mmCIF file of C-alpha atoms and ligand atoms in Angstrom:
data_model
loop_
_atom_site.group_PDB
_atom_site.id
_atom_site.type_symbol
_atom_site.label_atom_id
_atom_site.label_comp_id
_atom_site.label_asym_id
_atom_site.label_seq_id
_atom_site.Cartn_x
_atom_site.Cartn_y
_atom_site.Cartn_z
ATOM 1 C CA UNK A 16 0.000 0.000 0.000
ATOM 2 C CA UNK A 17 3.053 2.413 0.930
ATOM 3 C CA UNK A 18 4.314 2.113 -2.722
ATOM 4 C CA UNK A 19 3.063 5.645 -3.580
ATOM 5 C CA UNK A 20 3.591 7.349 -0.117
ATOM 6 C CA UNK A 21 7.254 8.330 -1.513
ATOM 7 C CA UNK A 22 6.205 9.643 -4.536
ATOM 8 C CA UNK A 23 3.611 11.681 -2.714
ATOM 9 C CA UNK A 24 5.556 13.151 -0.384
ATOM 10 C CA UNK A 25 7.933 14.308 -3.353
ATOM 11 C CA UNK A 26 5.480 15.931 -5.533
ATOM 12 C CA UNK A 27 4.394 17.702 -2.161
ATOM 13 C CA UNK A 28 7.941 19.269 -1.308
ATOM 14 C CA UNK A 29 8.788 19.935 -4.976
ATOM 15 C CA UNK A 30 5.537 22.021 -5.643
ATOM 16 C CA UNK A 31 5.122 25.227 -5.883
ATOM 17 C CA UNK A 32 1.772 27.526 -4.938
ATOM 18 C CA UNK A 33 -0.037 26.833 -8.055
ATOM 19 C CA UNK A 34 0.966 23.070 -8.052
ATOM 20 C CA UNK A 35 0.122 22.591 -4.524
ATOM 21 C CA UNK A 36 -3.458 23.783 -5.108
ATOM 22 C CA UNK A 37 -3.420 20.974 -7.892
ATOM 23 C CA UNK A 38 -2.599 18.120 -5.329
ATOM 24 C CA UNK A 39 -5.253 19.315 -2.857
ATOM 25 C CA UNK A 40 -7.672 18.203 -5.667
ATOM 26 C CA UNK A 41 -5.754 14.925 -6.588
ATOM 27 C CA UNK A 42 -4.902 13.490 -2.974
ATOM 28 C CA UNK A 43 -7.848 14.601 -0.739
ATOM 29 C CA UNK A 44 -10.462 15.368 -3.293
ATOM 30 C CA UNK A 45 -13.745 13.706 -4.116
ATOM 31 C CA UNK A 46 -11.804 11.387 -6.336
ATOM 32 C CA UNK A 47 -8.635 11.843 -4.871
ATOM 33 C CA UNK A 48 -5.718 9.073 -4.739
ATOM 34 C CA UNK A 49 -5.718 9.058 -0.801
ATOM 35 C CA UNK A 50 -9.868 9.412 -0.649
ATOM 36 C CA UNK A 51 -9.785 6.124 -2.790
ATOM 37 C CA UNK A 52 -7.430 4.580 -0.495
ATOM 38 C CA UNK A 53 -9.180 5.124 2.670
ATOM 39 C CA UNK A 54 -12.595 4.101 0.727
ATOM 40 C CA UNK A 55 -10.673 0.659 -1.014
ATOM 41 C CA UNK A 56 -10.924 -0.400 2.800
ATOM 42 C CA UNK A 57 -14.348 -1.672 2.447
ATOM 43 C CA UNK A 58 -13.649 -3.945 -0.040
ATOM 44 C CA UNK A 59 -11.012 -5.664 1.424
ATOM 45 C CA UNK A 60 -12.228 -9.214 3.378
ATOM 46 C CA UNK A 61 -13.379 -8.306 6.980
ATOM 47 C CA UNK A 62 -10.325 -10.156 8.679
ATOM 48 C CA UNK A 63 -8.602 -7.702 6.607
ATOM 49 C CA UNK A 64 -10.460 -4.254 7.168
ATOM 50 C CA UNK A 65 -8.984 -3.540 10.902
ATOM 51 C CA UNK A 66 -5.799 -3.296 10.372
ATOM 52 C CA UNK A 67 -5.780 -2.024 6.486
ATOM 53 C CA UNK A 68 -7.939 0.802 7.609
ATOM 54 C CA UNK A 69 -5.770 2.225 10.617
ATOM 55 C CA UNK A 70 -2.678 2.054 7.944
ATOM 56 C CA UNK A 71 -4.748 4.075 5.703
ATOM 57 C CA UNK A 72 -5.546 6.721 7.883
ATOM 58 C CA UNK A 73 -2.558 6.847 9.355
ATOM 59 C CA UNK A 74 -0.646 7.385 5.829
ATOM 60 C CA UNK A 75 -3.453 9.754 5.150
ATOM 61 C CA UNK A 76 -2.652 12.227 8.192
ATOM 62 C CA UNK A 77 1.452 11.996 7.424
ATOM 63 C CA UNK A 78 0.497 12.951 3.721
ATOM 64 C CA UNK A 79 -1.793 15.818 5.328
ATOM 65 C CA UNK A 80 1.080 16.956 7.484
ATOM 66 C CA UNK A 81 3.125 17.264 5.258
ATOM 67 C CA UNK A 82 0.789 19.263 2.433
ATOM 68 C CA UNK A 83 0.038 21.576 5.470
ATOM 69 C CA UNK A 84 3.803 22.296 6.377
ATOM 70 C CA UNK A 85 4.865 22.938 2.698
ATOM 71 C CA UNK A 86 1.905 25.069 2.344
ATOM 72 C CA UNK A 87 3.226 26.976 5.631
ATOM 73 C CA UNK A 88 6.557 27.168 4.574
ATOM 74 C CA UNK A 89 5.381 28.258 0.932
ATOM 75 C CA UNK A 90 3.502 31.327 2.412
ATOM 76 C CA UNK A 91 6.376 31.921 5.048
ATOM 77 C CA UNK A 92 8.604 32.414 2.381
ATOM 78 C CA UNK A 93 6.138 34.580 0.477
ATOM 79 C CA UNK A 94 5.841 36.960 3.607
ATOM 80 C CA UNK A 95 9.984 37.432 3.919
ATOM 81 C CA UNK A 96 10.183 38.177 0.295
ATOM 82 C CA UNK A 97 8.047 40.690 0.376
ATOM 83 C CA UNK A 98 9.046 42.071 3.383
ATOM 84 C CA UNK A 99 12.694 42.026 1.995
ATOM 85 C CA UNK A 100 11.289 44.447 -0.936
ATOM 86 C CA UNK A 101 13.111 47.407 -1.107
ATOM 87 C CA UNK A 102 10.108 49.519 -1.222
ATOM 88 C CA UNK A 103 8.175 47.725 1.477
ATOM 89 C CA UNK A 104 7.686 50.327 4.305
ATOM 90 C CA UNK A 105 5.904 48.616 7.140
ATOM 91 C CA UNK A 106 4.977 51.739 8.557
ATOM 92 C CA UNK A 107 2.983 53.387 6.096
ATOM 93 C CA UNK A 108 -0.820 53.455 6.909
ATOM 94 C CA UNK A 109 -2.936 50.940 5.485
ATOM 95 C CA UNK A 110 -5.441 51.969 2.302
ATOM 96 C CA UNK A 111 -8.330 54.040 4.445
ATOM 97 C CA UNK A 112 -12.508 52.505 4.016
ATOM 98 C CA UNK A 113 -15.103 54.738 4.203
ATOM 99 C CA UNK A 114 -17.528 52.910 6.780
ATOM 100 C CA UNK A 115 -20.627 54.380 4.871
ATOM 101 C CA UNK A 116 -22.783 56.459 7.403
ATOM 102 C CA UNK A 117 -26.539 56.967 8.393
ATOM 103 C CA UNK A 118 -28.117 60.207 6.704
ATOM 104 C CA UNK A 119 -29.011 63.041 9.011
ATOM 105 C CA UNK A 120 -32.625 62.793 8.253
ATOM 106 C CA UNK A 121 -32.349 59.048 9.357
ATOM 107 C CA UNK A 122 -30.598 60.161 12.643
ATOM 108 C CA UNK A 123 -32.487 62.840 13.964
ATOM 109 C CA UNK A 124 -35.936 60.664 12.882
ATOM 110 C CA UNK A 125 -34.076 57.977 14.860
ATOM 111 C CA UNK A 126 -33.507 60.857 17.690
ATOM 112 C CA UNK A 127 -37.279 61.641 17.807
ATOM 113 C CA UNK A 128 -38.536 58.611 17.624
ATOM 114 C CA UNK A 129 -36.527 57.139 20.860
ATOM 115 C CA UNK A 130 -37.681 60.409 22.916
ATOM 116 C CA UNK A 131 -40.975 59.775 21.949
ATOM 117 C CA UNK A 132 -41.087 56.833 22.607
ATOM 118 C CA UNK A 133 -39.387 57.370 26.193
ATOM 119 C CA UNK A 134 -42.881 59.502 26.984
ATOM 120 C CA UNK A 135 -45.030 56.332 25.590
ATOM 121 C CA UNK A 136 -45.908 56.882 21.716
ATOM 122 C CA UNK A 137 -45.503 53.914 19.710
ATOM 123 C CA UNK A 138 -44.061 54.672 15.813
ATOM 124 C CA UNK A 139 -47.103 53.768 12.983
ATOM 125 C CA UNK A 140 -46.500 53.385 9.594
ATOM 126 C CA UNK A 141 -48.905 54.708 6.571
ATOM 127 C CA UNK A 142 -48.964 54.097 2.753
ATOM 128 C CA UNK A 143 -47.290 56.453 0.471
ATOM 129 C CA UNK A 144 -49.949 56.004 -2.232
ATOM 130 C CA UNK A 145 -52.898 57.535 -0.741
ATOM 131 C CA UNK A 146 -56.523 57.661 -1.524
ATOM 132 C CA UNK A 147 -58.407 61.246 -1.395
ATOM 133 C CA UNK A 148 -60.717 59.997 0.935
ATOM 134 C CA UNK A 149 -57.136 59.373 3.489
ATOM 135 C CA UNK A 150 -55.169 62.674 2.701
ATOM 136 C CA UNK A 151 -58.242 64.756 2.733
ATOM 137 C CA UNK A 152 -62.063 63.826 2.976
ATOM 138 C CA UNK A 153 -61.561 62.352 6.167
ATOM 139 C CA UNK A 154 -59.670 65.335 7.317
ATOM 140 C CA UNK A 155 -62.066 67.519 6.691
ATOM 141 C CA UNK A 156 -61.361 69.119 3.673
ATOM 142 C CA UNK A 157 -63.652 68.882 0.902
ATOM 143 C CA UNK A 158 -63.340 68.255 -2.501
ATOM 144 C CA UNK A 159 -63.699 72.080 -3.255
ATOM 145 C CA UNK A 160 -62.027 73.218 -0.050
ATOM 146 C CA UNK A 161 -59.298 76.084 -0.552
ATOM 147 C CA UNK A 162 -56.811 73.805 1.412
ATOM 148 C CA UNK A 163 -56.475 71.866 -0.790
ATOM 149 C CA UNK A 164 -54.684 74.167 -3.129
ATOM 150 C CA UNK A 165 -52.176 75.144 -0.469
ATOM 151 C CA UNK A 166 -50.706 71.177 -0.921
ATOM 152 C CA UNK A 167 -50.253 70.752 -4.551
ATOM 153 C CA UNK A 168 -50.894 67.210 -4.916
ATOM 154 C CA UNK A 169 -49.256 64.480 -7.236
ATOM 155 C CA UNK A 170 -52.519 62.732 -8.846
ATOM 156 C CA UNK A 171 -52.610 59.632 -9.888
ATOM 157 C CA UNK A 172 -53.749 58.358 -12.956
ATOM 158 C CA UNK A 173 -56.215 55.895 -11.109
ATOM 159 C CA UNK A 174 -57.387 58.811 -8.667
ATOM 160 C CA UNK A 175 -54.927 58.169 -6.035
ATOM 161 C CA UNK A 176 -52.141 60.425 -4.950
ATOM 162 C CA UNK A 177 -48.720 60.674 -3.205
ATOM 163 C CA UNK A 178 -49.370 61.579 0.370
ATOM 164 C CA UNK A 179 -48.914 65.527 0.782
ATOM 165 C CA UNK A 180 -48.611 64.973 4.455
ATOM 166 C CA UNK A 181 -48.920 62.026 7.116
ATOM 167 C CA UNK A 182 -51.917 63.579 8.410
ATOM 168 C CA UNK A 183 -53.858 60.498 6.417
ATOM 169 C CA UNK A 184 -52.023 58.023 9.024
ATOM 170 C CA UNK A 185 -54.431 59.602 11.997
ATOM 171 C CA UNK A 186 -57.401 58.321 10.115
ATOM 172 C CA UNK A 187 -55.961 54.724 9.865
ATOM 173 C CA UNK A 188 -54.513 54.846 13.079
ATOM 174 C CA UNK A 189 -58.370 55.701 14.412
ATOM 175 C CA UNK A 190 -60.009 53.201 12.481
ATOM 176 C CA UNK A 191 -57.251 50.290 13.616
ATOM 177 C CA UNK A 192 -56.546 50.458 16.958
ATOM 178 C CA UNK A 193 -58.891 52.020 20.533
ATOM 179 C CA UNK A 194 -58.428 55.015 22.502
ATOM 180 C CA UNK A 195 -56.063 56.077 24.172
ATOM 181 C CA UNK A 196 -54.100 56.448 21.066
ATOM 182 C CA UNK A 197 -50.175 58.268 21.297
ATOM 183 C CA UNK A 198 -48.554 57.556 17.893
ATOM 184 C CA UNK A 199 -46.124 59.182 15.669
ATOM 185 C CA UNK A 200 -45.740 58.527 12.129
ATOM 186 C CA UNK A 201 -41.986 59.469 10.418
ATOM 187 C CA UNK A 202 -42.781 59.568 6.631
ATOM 188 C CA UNK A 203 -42.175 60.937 3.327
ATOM 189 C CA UNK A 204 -44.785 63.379 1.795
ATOM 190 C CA UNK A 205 -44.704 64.498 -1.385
ATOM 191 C CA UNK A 206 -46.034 68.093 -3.020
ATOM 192 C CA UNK A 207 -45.922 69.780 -6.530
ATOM 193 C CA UNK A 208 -44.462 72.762 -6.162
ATOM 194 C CA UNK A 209 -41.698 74.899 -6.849
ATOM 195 C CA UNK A 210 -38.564 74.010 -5.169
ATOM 196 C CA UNK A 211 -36.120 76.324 -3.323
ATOM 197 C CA UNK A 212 -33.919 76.682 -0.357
ATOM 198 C CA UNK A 213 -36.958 75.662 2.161
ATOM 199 C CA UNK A 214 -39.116 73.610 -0.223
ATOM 200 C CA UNK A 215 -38.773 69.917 -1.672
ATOM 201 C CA UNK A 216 -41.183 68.067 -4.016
ATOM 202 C CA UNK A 217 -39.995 64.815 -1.671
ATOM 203 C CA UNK A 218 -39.452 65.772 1.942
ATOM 204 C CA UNK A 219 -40.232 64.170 5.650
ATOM 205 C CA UNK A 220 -42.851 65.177 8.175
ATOM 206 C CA UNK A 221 -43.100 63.211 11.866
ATOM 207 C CA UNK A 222 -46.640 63.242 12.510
ATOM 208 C CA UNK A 223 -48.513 62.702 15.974
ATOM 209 C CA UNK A 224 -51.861 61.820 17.375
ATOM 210 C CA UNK A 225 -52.714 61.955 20.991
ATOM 211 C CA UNK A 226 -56.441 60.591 21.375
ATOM 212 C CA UNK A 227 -57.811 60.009 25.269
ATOM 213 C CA UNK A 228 -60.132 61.368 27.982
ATOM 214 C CA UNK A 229 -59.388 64.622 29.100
ATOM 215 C CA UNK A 230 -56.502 65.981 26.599
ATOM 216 C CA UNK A 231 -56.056 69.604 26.424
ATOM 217 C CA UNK A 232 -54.556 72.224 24.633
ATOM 218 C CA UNK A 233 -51.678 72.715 27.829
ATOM 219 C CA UNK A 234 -50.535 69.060 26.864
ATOM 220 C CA UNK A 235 -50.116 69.725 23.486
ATOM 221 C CA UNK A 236 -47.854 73.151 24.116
ATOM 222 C CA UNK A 237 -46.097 70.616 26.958
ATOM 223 C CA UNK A 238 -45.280 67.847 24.777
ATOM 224 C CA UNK A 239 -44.054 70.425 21.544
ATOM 225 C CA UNK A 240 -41.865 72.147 24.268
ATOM 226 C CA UNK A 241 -40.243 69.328 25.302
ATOM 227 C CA UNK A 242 -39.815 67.978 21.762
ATOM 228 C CA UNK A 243 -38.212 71.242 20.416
ATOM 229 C CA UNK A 244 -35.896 72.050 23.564
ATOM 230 C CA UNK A 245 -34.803 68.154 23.006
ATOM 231 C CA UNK A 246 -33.882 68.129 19.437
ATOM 232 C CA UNK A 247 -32.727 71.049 19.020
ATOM 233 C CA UNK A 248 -30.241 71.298 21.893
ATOM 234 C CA UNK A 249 -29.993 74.759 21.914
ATOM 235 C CA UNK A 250 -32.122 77.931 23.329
ATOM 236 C CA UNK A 251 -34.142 79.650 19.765
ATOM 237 C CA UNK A 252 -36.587 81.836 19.939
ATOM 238 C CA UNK A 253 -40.228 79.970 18.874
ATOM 239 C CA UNK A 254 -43.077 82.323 18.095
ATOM 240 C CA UNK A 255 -46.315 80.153 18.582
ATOM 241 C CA UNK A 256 -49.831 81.666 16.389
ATOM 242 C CA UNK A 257 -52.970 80.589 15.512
ATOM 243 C CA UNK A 258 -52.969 78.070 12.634
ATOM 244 C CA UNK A 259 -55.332 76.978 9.980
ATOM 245 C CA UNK A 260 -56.312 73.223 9.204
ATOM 246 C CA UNK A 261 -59.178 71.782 8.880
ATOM 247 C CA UNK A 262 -58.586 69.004 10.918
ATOM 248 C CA UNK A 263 -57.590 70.834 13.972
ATOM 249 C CA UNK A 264 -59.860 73.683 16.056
ATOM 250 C CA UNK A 265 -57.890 75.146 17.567
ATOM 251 C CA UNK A 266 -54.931 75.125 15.155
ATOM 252 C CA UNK A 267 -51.443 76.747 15.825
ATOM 253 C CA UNK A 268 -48.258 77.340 14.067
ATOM 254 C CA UNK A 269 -44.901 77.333 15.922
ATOM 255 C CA UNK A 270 -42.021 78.819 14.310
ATOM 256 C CA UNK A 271 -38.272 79.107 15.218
ATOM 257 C CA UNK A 272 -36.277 82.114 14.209
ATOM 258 C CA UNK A 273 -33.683 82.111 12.096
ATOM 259 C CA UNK A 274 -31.168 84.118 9.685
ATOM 260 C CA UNK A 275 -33.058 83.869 7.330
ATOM 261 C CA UNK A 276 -36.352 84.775 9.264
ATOM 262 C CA UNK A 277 -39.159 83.080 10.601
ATOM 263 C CA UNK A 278 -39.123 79.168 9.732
ATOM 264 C CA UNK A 279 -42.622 77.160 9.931
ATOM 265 C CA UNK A 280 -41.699 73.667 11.748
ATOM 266 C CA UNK A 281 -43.978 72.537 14.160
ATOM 267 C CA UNK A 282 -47.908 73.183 13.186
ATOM 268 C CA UNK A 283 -50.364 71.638 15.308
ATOM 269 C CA UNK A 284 -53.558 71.617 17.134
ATOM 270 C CA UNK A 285 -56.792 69.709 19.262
ATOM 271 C CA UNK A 286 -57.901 67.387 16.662
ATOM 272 C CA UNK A 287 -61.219 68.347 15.393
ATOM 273 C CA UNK A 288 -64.571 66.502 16.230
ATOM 274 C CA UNK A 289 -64.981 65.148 12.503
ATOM 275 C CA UNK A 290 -61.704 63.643 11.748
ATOM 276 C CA UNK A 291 -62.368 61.991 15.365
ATOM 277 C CA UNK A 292 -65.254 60.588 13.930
ATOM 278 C CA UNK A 293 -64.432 59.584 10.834
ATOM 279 C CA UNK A 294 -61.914 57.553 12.758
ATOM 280 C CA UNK A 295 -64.499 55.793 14.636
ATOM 281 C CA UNK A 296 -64.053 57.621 17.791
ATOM 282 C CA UNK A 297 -66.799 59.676 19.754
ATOM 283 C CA UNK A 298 -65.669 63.015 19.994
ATOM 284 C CA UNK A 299 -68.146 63.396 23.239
ATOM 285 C CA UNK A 300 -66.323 60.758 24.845
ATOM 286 C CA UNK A 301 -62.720 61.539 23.728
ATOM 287 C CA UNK A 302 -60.411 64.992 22.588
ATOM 288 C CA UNK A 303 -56.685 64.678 20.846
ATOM 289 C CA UNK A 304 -53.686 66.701 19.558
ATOM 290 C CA UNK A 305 -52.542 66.699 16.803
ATOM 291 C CA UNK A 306 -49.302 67.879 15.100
ATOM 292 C CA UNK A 307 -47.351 67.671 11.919
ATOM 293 C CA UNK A 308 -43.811 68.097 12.338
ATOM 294 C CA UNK A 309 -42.033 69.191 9.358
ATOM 295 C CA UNK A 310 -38.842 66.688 10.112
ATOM 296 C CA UNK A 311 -36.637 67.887 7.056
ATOM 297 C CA UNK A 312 -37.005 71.624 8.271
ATOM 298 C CA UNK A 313 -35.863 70.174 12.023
ATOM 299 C CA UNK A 314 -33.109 68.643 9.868
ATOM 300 C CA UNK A 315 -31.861 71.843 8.637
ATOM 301 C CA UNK A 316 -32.224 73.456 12.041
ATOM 302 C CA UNK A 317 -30.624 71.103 14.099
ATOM 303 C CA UNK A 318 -27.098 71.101 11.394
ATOM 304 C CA UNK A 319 -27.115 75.152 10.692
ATOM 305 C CA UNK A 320 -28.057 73.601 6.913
ATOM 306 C CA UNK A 321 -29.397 76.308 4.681
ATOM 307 C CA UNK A 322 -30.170 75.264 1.426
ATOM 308 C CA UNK A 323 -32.388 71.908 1.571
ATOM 309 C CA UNK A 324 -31.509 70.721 -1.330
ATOM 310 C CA UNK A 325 -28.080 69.579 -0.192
ATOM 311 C CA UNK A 326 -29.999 66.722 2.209
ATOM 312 C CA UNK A 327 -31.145 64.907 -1.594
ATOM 313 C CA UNK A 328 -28.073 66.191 -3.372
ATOM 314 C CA UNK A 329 -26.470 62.891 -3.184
ATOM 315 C CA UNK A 330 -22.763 65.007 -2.673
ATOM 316 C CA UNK A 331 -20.561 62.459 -0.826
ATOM 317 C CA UNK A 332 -18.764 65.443 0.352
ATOM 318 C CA UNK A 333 -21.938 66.805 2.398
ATOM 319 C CA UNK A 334 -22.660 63.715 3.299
ATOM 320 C CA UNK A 335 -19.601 63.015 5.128
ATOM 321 C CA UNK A 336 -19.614 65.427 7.568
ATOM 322 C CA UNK A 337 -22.001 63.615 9.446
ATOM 323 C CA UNK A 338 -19.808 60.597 9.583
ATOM 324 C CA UNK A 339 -19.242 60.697 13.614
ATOM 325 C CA UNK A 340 -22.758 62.113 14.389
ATOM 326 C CA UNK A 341 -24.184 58.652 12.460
ATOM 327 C CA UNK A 342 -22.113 56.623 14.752
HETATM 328 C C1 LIG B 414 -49.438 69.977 7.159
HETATM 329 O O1 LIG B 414 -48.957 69.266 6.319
HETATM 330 C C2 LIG B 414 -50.364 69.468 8.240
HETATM 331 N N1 LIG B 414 -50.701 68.093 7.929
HETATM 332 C C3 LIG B 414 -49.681 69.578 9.579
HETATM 333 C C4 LIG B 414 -50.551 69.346 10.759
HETATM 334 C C5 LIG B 414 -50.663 68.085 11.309
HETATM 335 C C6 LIG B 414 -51.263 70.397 11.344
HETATM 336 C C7 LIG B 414 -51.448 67.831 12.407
HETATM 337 C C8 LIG B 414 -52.052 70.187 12.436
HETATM 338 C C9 LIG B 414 -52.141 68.911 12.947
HETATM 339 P P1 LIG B 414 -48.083 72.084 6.382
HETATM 340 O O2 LIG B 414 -48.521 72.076 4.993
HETATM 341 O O3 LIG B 414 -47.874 73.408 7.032
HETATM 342 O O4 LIG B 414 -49.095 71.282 7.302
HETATM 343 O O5 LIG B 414 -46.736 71.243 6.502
HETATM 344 C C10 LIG B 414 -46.179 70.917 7.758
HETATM 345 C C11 LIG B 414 -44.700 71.185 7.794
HETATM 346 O O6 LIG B 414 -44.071 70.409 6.785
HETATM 347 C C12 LIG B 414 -44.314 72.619 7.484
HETATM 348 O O7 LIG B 414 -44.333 73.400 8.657
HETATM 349 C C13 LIG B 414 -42.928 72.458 6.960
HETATM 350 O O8 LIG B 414 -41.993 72.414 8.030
HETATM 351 C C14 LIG B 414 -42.965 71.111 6.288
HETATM 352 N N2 LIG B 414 -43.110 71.263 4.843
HETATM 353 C C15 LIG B 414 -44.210 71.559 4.134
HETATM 354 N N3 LIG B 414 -43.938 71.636 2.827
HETATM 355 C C16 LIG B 414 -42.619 71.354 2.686
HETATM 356 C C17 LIG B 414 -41.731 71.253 1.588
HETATM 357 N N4 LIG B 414 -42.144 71.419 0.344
HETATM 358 N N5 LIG B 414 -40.428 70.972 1.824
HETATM 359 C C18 LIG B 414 -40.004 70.788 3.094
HETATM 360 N N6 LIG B 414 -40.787 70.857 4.174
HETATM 361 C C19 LIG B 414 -42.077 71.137 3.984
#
């Protein structure tokens, strides 16, 4: 049986990388010289098989050995020549990876969602593709309302839309789960118009829906308060006025100052008795806030970013300067 041990042994300290790769396949593979060896065993007569099958594995594992340390010594010697280069310079940094990092829309939605969370809202999700009766009928604005006009809509060909705000999530929250409702619903809402430094056809809002007994107007200012003071980290000047929506009496509008002027970010008010109703809930029985924070704005805000554009821009140089805050 040893006959070809010798020969094997020889090929395996004569070969080089490329011929070493071969061998793997010819001694230990499938059909392999030493995998037919160890498998002749069963053939043998059983007085036989004992004994014939501890020499086999036995010249298996030297033959092993031995592939293993040439294969060592094959890379050893790879390693010292190249260290021996005379260019090699062992300490020059290695080739830098970028490890990618999390858009700042995605952190500070991230940001909002754990601190609302922390006071008990759970995060709801809502279609993109909306149907009128979602975005407005059941917020109380009528085919031939004048609201409508202020959120130029994408139609659909089959009557549908793109979402001009996550508003429509309140209904389908209503209809889906009891009082006492605290949700907020990160999205993107799309609107038709004419983009500039504020404005996006594609941007995100954060809505939220409070819906129990007792819920007043001083919890909604609380809870906005607290939201602004904790995302934006720093002391700005809001101006809070009275607001117009539909689906909200009263309505307000809080703004933050900036260079540039006033910015709208944080409109909001008690959700009125119809949209409570067309969500299934007496509006006897139950009252709710509402807001619809304009998360892209907050964005801008929070990063001293003043041309909106740059957040879709796709510029890998923008981009990168939130590498550590993504971490
Ligand atoms: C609404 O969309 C209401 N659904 C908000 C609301 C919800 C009110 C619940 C009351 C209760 P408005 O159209 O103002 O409202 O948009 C809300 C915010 O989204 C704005 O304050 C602004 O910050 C942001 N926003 C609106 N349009 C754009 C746009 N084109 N690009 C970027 N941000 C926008």
């Amino acid at each position: 049986m040893d006959h070809r041990k010798d020969e094997w042994l020889a090929a395996i300290a004569a070969a080089d990388d490329s011929r070493l790769r071969e061998l793997d396949g010819e001694l230990f593979g499938k059909s392999g010289d030493l995998t037919a060896l160890v498998k002749g065993v069963a053939q043998l007569p059983k007085e036989e098989r004992r004994d014939a099958g501890r020499a086999a594995n036995q010249l298996k594992a030297e033959i092993q050995a031995a592939y293993d340390a040439r294969r060592q010594e094959l890379a050893d010697a790879a390693l010292a020549a190249e260290l021996a280069a005379p260019d090699f310079d062992p300490t020059e940094p290695g080739p830098k990876h970028s490890r990618g990092t999390l858009h700042p829309i995605t952190v500070v939605r991230d940001e909002l969602v754990d601190l609302f969370t922390s006071m008990g809202f759970t995060w709801q999700d809502g279609p993109e593709v909306e149907s009128d009766f979602f975005n407005f009928e059941a917020l109380n604005i009528p085919a031939d309302h004048p609201a409508r006009d202020s959120q130029d809509t994408f139609w659909l060909d089959d009557g549908n839309l793109l979402r001009t705000h996550t508003s429509p999530v309140q209904i389908r929250t209503m209809q889906r789960m009891k009082p006492p409702l605290k949700v907020i619903v990160p999205g993107r809402c799309f609107r038709q118009e004419t983009v500039d430094a504020t404005h996006e056809h594609t941007f995100y809002q954060m809505e939220g829906l409070v819906v129990d007994k007792g819920v007043s107007t001083a919890n909604l200012l609380h809870t906005m308060k607290t939201c602004l003071r904790e995302i934006l980290r720093r002391d700005l000047v809001v101006r809070c006025r009275p607001g117009f929506f539909p689906f909200v009496e009263p309505g307000f509008e809080l703004d933050v100052k900036t260079e540039r002027g006033w910015m709208e970010i944080l409109p909001c008010g008690m959700v009125h008795p119809r949209v409570l109703q067309a969500g299934g809930i007496d509006p006897e029985e139950y009252t709710g806030f509402a807001f619809g924070m304009g998360l892209t704005r907050v964005v801008m805000l929070r990063y001293g970013i003043d041309d909106i554009r740059t957040l879709s821009g796709g510029d890998l140089r923008f981009l990168r300067q939130f590498e550590e805050v993504g971490r």
